[in-house]
Amino acid sequence: MHYSNEQIAELVQPTRLHKNVYIDPDVFDLEMQRIWGNAWIYIGHDSQVANAGDYITLNYGKMPVVMVRDRNEQVHVLHNRCGHKGAKVVDQPCGRVGAFRCCYHGWTFKLDGTLAGVPHLSGYEGTGFDKSDPQYSMQKITSASHRGFVFATLNPNPPDLRTWMGGAADVMDNLCDRAPEGEIEAAGGVLRYEHECNWKLFLENLNDTMHPMIVHQSVVDSAVDYIKTLPEDSPRRDEAEIIPPFGASYEVFEATGITGFKYGHHYDGGKTSIHSNYSVDPDYEKAMIDAYGPERTREILTFNTHNTLYYPSLTIKSAIQNIRVVRPVAVDRTIIETWSFRLKGAPESMLRRTLLYSRLINANGSMVGPDDLTAYFRVQQGLQSSGSDWVEMHRNFGRDEDLGDRLKNTGTSDLDMRTQYAAWKHYMMEVA
Amino acid sequence: MSGSMDIAEIERLLYDEADCLDRADLDAWIELYTDDGTYWMPVMPDQESPVDHISLFYDDRVLMEVRRRNMNHPRSPSKEYPIRCSHIIANVRVTEEAADACTVTSNFHCLMFYNDKQTMFGGRYTHELVRQQDRLMIRHKRVDLINCDAALNSLIIYL
């Protein structure tokens, strides 16, 4: 069906959402056009294209794009489309080239996407074809980066990236500041995970602190039961610090708090989170103190958030140094990518802990991610019911504290939902 | 074949393991592994490290024990659906052999029925086997799925 602005407004109400938000393919198409077409969308980290000619390919919404570094150190996001007949030019997930060459008719493109060569050019003479016309290039998409995180947007007049991130940028800064050298780099590969659910169900779970003690009860019980059988003097295991907090009480999650920003970004935690009781590797602590001094080190390591969402495409865990990237495919199909990061100047043990976390919590074969996914899948199925057209989100409604540039509420509130859907409505109502 | 490793005995162990997984019986499965046993499913072809790179699975005894308990827990949403598998193992070859240990590669297909969907997995197993107290046991198993780097759905059980 076609949605008028009035009909879109009806779907998102202060304490409830219409089921079509999740199950109508027409809503999904509009989201790709209006949300993915206007927000800053995460593309990749510039450490993935460290040298001239390095590229990665990915889908931006439904469109194939390539991120590449040119010979002047500039990183570009290009439409991965030949200016001739439209063939996808680059088909490897990543690599290094001197120039791009289309496999079909051999058109070549410079690293900034400009058309370089067309074979047997004489046939175009006097036809009105102008090789310098940008429409025949691999066209650029507007991009910008913050601390190496590259975003792109199709919005012709986007807000400045840093302004768009608002206070949520503090968490990205904190992730990078956790490196003694103040920089991070993608490391240890990517995990791609097919989710048979609407992309928003994944986002809504990030700061949903009413689910862990239910959905993850089994893995927490299993870990705690097994730990009890171990002798007192058993060596310390990171698993024993990582898994049990998923079963923390409502009160613990309540105290972490949720902070929401304009454009749909939010995080839970700040002073405390499910990551705040991890042991600190003494070698890492020393490297940090050497780099920043004790005061600033304490400041960096005690800013402890759980999940931070840069709506709609990126969520990061600063305290753990991994990110998850949302790549919607269809109304009921989403690919979630997990990337891990090395803190430059930190001992390798830090990257190993990140990778362990990604494997224990986010992997397809983990004992956490599949239970979350089952819950999303069940929502996707249940919403087909005509029992009600509505999904509720009343928790702590009317009690969001307005601090001007941000809203705050307790950790178990639906502030995250309200924050996301204010942005959803903002983007969806905006007709180009 | 020379030495103390008999191919029939090796195959029997691989089939016994497959049978435990077909029945989703991790209590019996874990008994086939040594105390220092590990199970690894890389996410990249030719992946070199289970700890310096992300993997789909990398469990030692501790995580196997947690997973075994989790499999039997009544409140794991993803375990509410029956898991039925049928493993076929073929091309079993001993690639390295020492006095009381050997490395065995094999090809496998695993047909899985889970949550109303049938999925086909396939690839190569590499088993490191060791004789302990007169019993052949698994010290390490590596599972290289042919589509390990695809966007896979949840992997509910070891393959």
XYZ file of C-alpha atoms in Angstrom:
591
model
C 0.000 0.000 0.000
C 1.013 3.627 -0.388
C 1.610 5.446 2.904
C 0.720 9.103 3.242
C 2.466 11.171 5.904
C -0.694 10.943 8.021
C -0.730 7.160 7.752
C 2.941 6.950 8.708
C 2.290 9.167 11.731
C -0.508 6.798 12.779
C 1.881 3.820 12.854
C 4.037 5.327 15.605
C 2.162 6.514 18.663
C 3.613 7.589 22.026
C 3.206 4.226 23.736
C 2.543 1.832 20.871
C 3.651 0.835 17.381
C 1.576 -0.608 14.588
C 2.601 -4.125 13.527
C 3.040 -2.987 9.913
C 6.211 -1.238 11.038
C 7.732 -4.723 11.215
C 5.880 -6.843 8.702
C 4.805 -4.720 5.728
C 7.233 -4.960 2.778
C 6.039 -1.525 1.589
C 7.126 0.006 4.897
C 10.488 -1.705 4.451
C 10.899 -0.228 0.952
C 10.042 3.225 2.300
C 12.554 2.782 5.117
C 15.293 1.941 2.632
C 14.389 5.058 0.672
C 13.838 7.504 3.497
C 15.851 6.269 6.480
C 18.714 4.601 4.609
C 18.475 7.393 2.072
C 18.830 10.213 4.604
C 20.662 9.072 7.725
C 24.424 8.655 7.950
C 24.973 4.945 7.290
C 28.051 3.150 8.608
C 30.259 1.869 5.795
C 33.440 0.617 7.444
C 36.490 1.582 9.438
C 39.293 3.337 7.577
C 41.821 0.828 8.982
C 40.197 -1.694 6.627
C 41.589 0.338 3.717
C 44.942 1.260 5.231
C 46.890 1.664 1.952
C 46.281 3.314 -1.420
C 44.157 1.025 -3.572
C 42.756 -0.955 -0.632
C 39.015 -1.445 -0.920
C 36.095 -3.212 0.721
C 32.708 -3.893 -0.835
C 29.351 -3.989 0.890
C 25.689 -3.245 0.440
C 24.392 0.186 1.433
C 20.696 -0.547 1.817
C 20.082 -2.551 -1.326
C 22.863 -0.898 -3.307
C 26.346 -2.296 -3.874
C 29.056 0.187 -2.851
C 32.810 0.140 -2.483
C 34.952 1.988 0.048
C 38.447 2.712 -1.269
C 41.528 4.736 -0.368
C 43.066 6.724 -3.224
C 46.709 7.746 -3.724
C 46.174 10.997 -1.828
C 45.084 9.109 1.307
C 41.477 10.127 0.675
C 38.824 7.521 1.477
C 35.876 7.434 -0.922
C 32.581 5.617 -0.938
C 31.582 4.848 -4.523
C 28.600 3.301 -6.200
C 29.817 -0.145 -7.216
C 28.336 0.237 -10.667
C 29.998 0.616 -14.033
C 29.013 3.855 -15.785
C 28.534 1.900 -19.004
C 25.931 -0.843 -18.643
C 25.654 -0.812 -14.874
C 27.592 -4.000 -14.071
C 28.886 -4.333 -10.518
C 32.556 -3.477 -10.980
C 34.184 -4.981 -7.876
C 33.076 -8.351 -6.589
C 35.602 -9.394 -3.941
C 34.831 -8.561 -0.297
C 38.170 -6.744 -0.064
C 41.443 -6.333 -1.925
C 43.992 -3.930 -3.358
C 43.989 -2.535 -6.908
C 45.731 0.145 -8.943
C 42.484 1.010 -10.688
C 39.070 -0.582 -11.059
C 38.301 -2.447 -14.264
C 34.849 -3.645 -15.261
C 34.803 -7.349 -16.175
C 32.309 -6.788 -19.013
C 33.704 -4.243 -21.527
C 36.915 -3.280 -19.770
C 36.019 0.275 -18.758
C 38.525 1.412 -16.139
C 38.109 3.797 -13.236
C 40.576 5.686 -11.045
C 40.571 5.069 -7.303
C 38.278 8.063 -6.791
C 35.794 6.523 -9.224
C 36.538 8.802 -12.183
C 36.242 7.106 -15.561
C 39.771 6.580 -16.875
C 39.562 4.444 -19.984
C 36.998 3.274 -22.520
C 38.201 0.717 -25.091
C 37.876 1.601 -28.777
C 36.755 5.141 -27.989
C 36.487 6.172 -31.650
C 32.995 4.680 -31.873
C 31.783 7.370 -29.499
C 33.068 10.258 -31.572
C 30.311 12.667 -32.542
C 27.648 10.686 -30.625
C 27.209 13.164 -27.785
C 28.935 10.810 -25.350
C 31.134 12.824 -22.991
C 33.674 10.691 -21.164
C 34.184 13.386 -18.522
C 30.491 13.446 -17.603
C 30.328 12.089 -13.982
C 27.340 9.904 -14.849
C 29.775 7.550 -16.612
C 32.022 7.282 -13.544
C 31.649 5.102 -10.484
C 29.832 7.904 -8.726
C 30.782 9.144 -5.277
C 28.472 9.010 -2.306
C 28.873 11.751 0.311
C 30.990 10.373 3.123
C 32.551 11.574 6.359
C 34.371 9.934 9.231
C 34.836 10.234 12.961
C 37.841 8.553 14.635
C 38.168 6.313 11.572
C 34.512 5.244 11.427
C 33.362 6.049 7.888
C 29.718 6.870 7.236
C 27.978 7.757 3.987
C 24.682 9.403 3.174
C 22.512 9.958 0.112
C 21.042 13.075 1.725
C 22.058 16.054 -0.442
C 22.035 18.351 2.618
C 23.068 16.174 5.538
C 23.767 17.500 9.012
C 27.480 17.476 9.824
C 28.396 13.916 10.966
C 29.637 15.023 14.395
C 26.511 17.139 14.973
C 24.348 14.206 13.876
C 26.040 11.891 16.392
C 25.431 14.325 19.246
C 26.396 13.084 22.712
C 26.568 9.503 21.400
C 29.955 10.461 19.909
C 31.364 10.335 23.471
C 31.132 6.544 23.357
C 32.936 6.256 20.017
C 35.603 8.585 21.415
C 35.812 6.431 24.527
C 36.288 3.290 22.412
C 39.253 4.921 20.643
C 40.624 6.540 23.826
C 40.835 3.049 25.341
C 43.798 2.540 22.991
C 47.053 3.789 24.550
C 47.833 5.308 21.131
C 44.345 6.756 20.815
C 43.575 4.760 17.662
C 41.944 1.456 16.884
C 42.059 -0.892 13.912
C 39.719 -3.607 12.681
C 41.264 -7.013 13.427
C 40.393 -10.680 13.632
C 37.896 -10.806 10.776
C 34.148 -10.518 10.502
C 31.314 -12.734 11.555
C 28.201 -12.518 9.400
C 24.959 -13.727 10.902
C 21.657 -14.103 9.067
C 18.679 -12.932 11.107
C 15.243 -13.978 9.903
C 13.595 -10.889 11.302
C 13.024 -7.228 10.664
C 16.139 -5.102 11.201
C 14.485 -3.016 13.907
C 13.927 -6.016 16.183
C 17.691 -6.356 16.468
C 18.111 -2.649 17.295
C 15.314 -2.674 19.853
C 16.981 -5.492 21.746
C 20.263 -3.616 22.257
C 19.102 -1.595 25.241
C 16.189 -3.870 26.135
C 17.327 -4.759 29.630
C 14.120 -6.578 30.506
C 15.079 -9.590 28.373
C 18.550 -10.820 29.436
C 17.489 -12.546 32.655
C 14.715 -14.331 30.724
C 16.250 -15.089 27.322
C 19.743 -15.815 28.646
C 18.769 -17.612 31.843
C 19.874 -20.963 30.432
C 23.430 -19.993 29.545
C 23.880 -18.064 32.783
C 22.573 -21.001 34.860
C 24.756 -23.406 32.899
C 27.889 -21.316 33.349
C 27.243 -20.635 37.028
C 26.412 -24.327 37.701
C 29.598 -25.440 36.046
C 31.770 -22.834 37.759
C 30.482 -24.178 41.102
C 31.921 -27.602 40.311
C 35.415 -26.182 39.807
C 37.984 -26.167 42.595
C 38.478 -22.835 44.382
C 41.999 -22.381 43.044
C 41.067 -22.831 39.363
C 42.645 -20.245 37.067
C 40.553 -17.151 36.321
C 38.590 -17.374 33.077
C 37.276 -14.394 31.112
C 34.152 -16.459 30.353
C 33.297 -16.392 34.051
C 33.267 -12.581 33.919
C 31.525 -12.276 30.561
C 28.572 -14.682 30.789
C 27.057 -14.309 34.310
C 26.240 -10.537 34.066
C 23.671 -11.434 31.372
C 21.630 -12.816 34.226
C 21.902 -9.675 36.347
C 18.818 -8.557 38.277
C 16.266 -5.967 37.188
C 17.713 -3.669 39.847
C 21.223 -3.893 38.380
C 19.965 -3.072 34.894
C 17.658 -0.379 36.287
C 20.695 1.391 37.758
C 22.659 1.408 34.476
C 20.307 3.993 32.953
C 19.526 4.752 29.308
C 20.496 7.976 27.557
C 18.805 8.948 24.290
C 19.751 11.538 21.667
C 18.315 13.240 18.611
C 18.330 11.161 15.408
C 17.637 7.927 17.320
C 20.993 7.264 19.000
C 21.145 5.899 22.543
C 23.216 3.905 25.004
C 22.762 2.083 28.267
C 25.259 2.376 31.049
C 27.719 5.179 31.700
C 28.881 4.686 35.248
C 28.023 0.992 35.320
C 27.131 -1.645 32.730
C 27.279 -5.412 32.396
C 30.937 -4.915 31.415
C 32.022 -2.780 34.373
C 33.271 -5.572 36.642
C 35.754 -7.070 34.199
C 39.302 -7.533 35.446
C 41.823 -5.139 33.974
C 44.976 -6.685 32.490
C 47.851 -5.063 34.488
C 49.982 -4.713 31.322
C 47.135 -2.870 29.642
C 46.589 -0.637 32.632
C 50.304 0.208 32.651
C 50.282 1.039 28.933
C 47.287 3.314 29.515
C 48.838 5.095 32.489
C 52.087 5.558 30.543
C 50.107 7.144 27.716
C 47.506 9.187 29.583
C 48.541 9.429 33.247
C 46.528 7.875 36.092
C 43.733 10.469 36.262
C 42.787 10.396 32.593
C 43.166 6.586 32.502
C 40.671 6.251 35.331
C 38.321 8.630 33.550
C 38.502 6.623 30.310
C 38.111 3.199 31.906
C 35.248 4.165 34.203
C 33.067 5.514 31.394
C 31.444 2.157 30.936
C 28.594 1.671 28.505
C 27.024 -1.526 27.188
C 25.494 -1.042 23.716
C 25.513 2.292 21.904
C 23.372 2.675 18.808
C 24.113 5.113 15.998
C 20.708 4.809 14.413
C 20.056 2.936 12.193
C 23.133 1.029 11.095
C 25.859 0.802 13.737
C 26.066 -0.359 17.316
C 29.282 -0.389 19.310
C 30.524 -1.803 22.588
C 33.226 0.589 23.715
C 34.197 -1.432 26.795
C 34.636 -4.574 24.693
C 35.874 -3.042 21.432
C 33.503 -4.753 19.063
C 30.803 -3.372 16.817
C 27.799 -4.814 15.074
C 26.607 -3.512 11.752
C 23.036 -3.799 10.523
C 22.536 -4.688 6.854
C 18.801 -5.035 6.101
C 17.947 -7.367 3.218
C 14.149 -7.662 3.295
C 11.290 -6.888 5.673
C 11.984 -10.178 7.473
C 15.669 -10.691 6.739
C 18.723 -8.858 8.073
C 22.434 -9.583 8.083
C 24.258 -8.621 11.273
C 28.034 -8.284 11.014
C 30.292 -8.404 14.062
C 33.704 -6.744 13.777
C 36.387 -6.668 16.435
C 39.016 -3.995 17.017
C 42.608 -3.861 18.213
C 43.488 -1.061 20.610
C 46.755 0.273 19.224
C 49.469 0.170 21.851
C 47.597 -2.342 24.046
C 48.774 -5.915 24.724
C 47.372 -8.563 22.333
C 45.432 -10.019 25.281
C 42.945 -7.172 24.805
C 42.150 -8.196 21.227
C 41.886 -11.822 22.320
C 39.321 -10.835 24.941
C 37.351 -8.904 22.309
C 37.368 -11.919 20.005
C 36.399 -14.218 22.857
C 33.489 -11.926 23.672
C 32.345 -11.773 20.039
C 32.502 -15.561 19.855
C 30.789 -16.180 23.209
C 28.014 -13.638 22.833
C 27.530 -12.614 19.209
C 28.538 -15.662 17.154
C 26.106 -17.896 15.274
C 27.478 -20.747 17.369
C 27.311 -18.881 20.679
C 24.885 -19.616 23.496
C 23.583 -16.020 23.607
C 22.949 -14.730 20.055
C 20.772 -17.680 18.944
C 18.459 -17.250 21.953
C 18.042 -13.548 21.128
C 17.404 -14.371 17.494
C 14.754 -16.928 18.427
C 12.926 -14.206 20.349
C 13.043 -11.807 17.355
C 11.902 -14.582 15.044
C 8.973 -15.317 17.351
C 7.970 -11.630 17.299
C 8.144 -11.639 13.507
C 5.846 -14.690 13.479
C 3.502 -13.505 16.230
C 2.879 -10.144 14.589
C 1.113 -11.920 11.742
C -1.743 -12.370 14.234
C -4.848 -10.213 13.938
C -5.280 -10.483 17.725
C -4.019 -6.931 17.994
C -2.425 -4.509 15.569
C -0.235 -2.978 18.260
C 3.075 -3.506 20.026
C 3.284 -1.670 23.361
C 6.132 0.412 24.805
C 4.860 2.014 27.997
C 7.744 1.342 30.394
C 8.476 4.565 32.346
C 6.521 6.597 29.805
C 6.127 10.246 30.788
C 9.179 10.034 33.076
C 11.985 10.718 30.590
C 14.244 13.400 32.031
C 14.984 16.123 29.455
C 18.527 17.468 29.783
C 18.383 19.569 26.638
C 20.692 17.657 24.332
C 19.639 14.276 25.718
C 16.908 12.352 27.493
C 17.593 10.078 30.435
C 15.608 7.377 32.143
C 16.193 4.209 34.131
C 17.875 1.240 32.491
C 14.665 -0.770 32.253
C 12.651 2.021 30.599
C 11.464 2.043 26.986
C 13.343 5.313 26.414
C 15.422 3.504 23.772
C 12.254 2.614 21.860
C 10.892 6.145 22.114
C 14.231 7.544 20.959
C 14.396 5.233 17.945
C 10.829 5.803 16.865
C 11.059 9.583 17.155
C 13.874 9.315 14.600
C 11.979 6.749 12.531
C 9.053 9.115 12.250
C 11.336 12.069 11.506
C 12.985 10.281 8.594
C 9.882 8.515 7.309
C 7.735 11.656 7.197
C 10.358 13.640 5.379
C 9.370 13.477 1.745
C 12.150 14.365 -0.615
C 48.443 -49.038 7.976
C 51.222 -49.386 10.481
C 51.464 -48.558 14.172
C 48.790 -48.970 16.789
C 46.070 -47.090 14.943
C 43.558 -49.244 13.198
C 41.418 -47.551 10.559
C 38.343 -49.519 11.594
C 38.752 -48.321 15.166
C 39.197 -44.734 13.971
C 36.095 -44.906 11.823
C 34.144 -46.408 14.697
C 35.035 -43.396 16.844
C 34.038 -40.921 14.118
C 30.730 -42.746 13.640
C 30.109 -42.871 17.377
C 30.673 -39.129 17.574
C 28.348 -38.524 14.619
C 25.731 -40.690 16.296
C 25.878 -38.592 19.498
C 25.418 -35.426 17.440
C 22.595 -36.977 15.383
C 20.767 -37.535 18.661
C 21.858 -34.135 20.077
C 23.259 -36.063 23.040
C 26.077 -33.851 24.305
C 26.353 -35.825 27.559
C 27.573 -38.839 25.589
C 29.455 -36.688 23.054
C 31.648 -34.976 25.641
C 32.844 -38.361 26.910
C 34.560 -38.943 23.561
C 36.853 -35.942 24.153
C 39.963 -35.804 26.312
C 40.012 -33.385 29.236
C 42.144 -31.022 27.166
C 39.953 -31.563 24.098
C 38.883 -28.695 21.860
C 36.267 -28.196 19.141
C 36.864 -25.529 16.511
C 34.759 -24.244 13.617
C 36.636 -21.449 11.791
C 34.787 -18.708 9.936
C 37.398 -18.489 7.161
C 38.838 -21.132 4.856
C 42.453 -21.882 5.877
C 42.025 -19.888 9.101
C 45.182 -20.227 11.155
C 44.224 -19.224 14.659
C 41.173 -19.901 16.820
C 42.030 -17.076 19.232
C 43.526 -14.291 17.086
C 40.621 -14.408 14.650
C 36.891 -14.747 15.155
C 35.440 -18.279 14.837
C 31.959 -19.756 14.691
C 32.880 -22.094 17.572
C 35.980 -22.613 19.648
C 35.212 -24.610 22.771
C 37.490 -26.217 25.268
C 36.290 -28.537 28.036
C 34.937 -25.637 30.093
C 32.729 -24.332 27.292
C 31.729 -27.867 26.292
C 30.546 -28.411 29.871
C 28.569 -25.152 29.785
C 27.115 -26.014 26.382
C 26.139 -29.507 27.519
C 24.200 -28.047 30.442
C 22.686 -25.351 28.221
C 21.500 -27.964 25.713
C 19.509 -29.681 28.448
C 18.189 -26.502 30.108
C 14.402 -26.132 29.874
C 14.553 -22.378 29.301
C 16.666 -21.741 26.258
C 14.408 -20.265 23.548
C 16.523 -21.638 20.701
C 16.368 -25.171 22.166
C 12.576 -25.288 22.191
C 12.622 -26.853 18.739
C 13.745 -30.433 18.253
C 17.171 -30.739 16.626
C 17.480 -33.739 14.316
C 20.633 -34.399 12.344
C 21.894 -37.038 10.006
C 25.652 -37.102 9.531
C 27.388 -38.986 6.738
C 31.170 -39.277 6.979
C 33.351 -40.462 4.106
C 36.855 -40.276 2.607
C 38.399 -41.036 5.980
C 42.188 -40.738 5.742
C 44.947 -40.818 8.312
C 47.247 -37.928 7.464
C 49.678 -38.072 10.396
C 50.505 -40.815 12.778
C 52.595 -41.196 15.925
C 52.764 -44.002 18.463
C 49.603 -43.158 20.345
C 48.120 -40.358 18.304
C 47.007 -39.589 14.772
C 45.385 -36.930 12.644
C 42.433 -37.989 10.515
C 40.653 -36.025 7.828
C 37.243 -36.855 6.462
C 34.451 -35.295 4.433
C 31.038 -34.890 5.980
C 27.507 -33.990 5.067
C 25.069 -33.140 7.818
C 21.388 -32.804 7.108
C 19.722 -30.874 9.912
C 16.055 -30.408 10.655
C 15.446 -27.526 13.038
C 12.627 -25.026 13.514
C 10.630 -26.348 10.569
C 13.538 -25.998 8.190
C 15.924 -28.504 6.683
C 19.486 -27.316 6.165
C 22.421 -29.029 4.514
C 25.889 -28.507 5.961
C 29.003 -29.958 4.436
C 32.745 -29.740 4.615
C 35.799 -31.344 6.060
C 36.582 -32.695 9.477
C 40.075 -32.852 10.890
C 40.268 -34.988 14.016
C 43.310 -35.278 16.228
C 42.933 -38.552 18.054
C 44.904 -39.899 20.965
C 44.937 -43.190 22.852
C 44.352 -42.710 26.564
C 43.957 -45.640 28.934
C 43.472 -48.013 26.034
C 40.714 -45.915 24.577
C 40.883 -43.840 21.399
C 39.665 -40.308 22.176
C 39.293 -36.965 20.420
C 41.786 -34.302 21.431
C 40.857 -31.775 18.777
C 38.251 -31.496 16.092
C 38.296 -28.873 13.381
C 35.210 -28.399 11.230
C 35.759 -26.523 7.980
C 32.357 -25.774 6.497
C 32.493 -25.174 2.757
C 30.370 -22.066 3.344
C 32.020 -20.987 6.616
C 32.290 -17.365 5.445
C 28.659 -17.080 4.307
C 26.078 -15.249 6.419
C 24.891 -18.371 8.247
C 21.899 -18.586 10.540
C 22.197 -19.782 14.153
C 24.297 -22.891 14.743
C 22.473 -24.610 17.556
C 24.650 -27.669 17.952
C 28.139 -28.850 17.097
C 28.347 -30.318 13.591
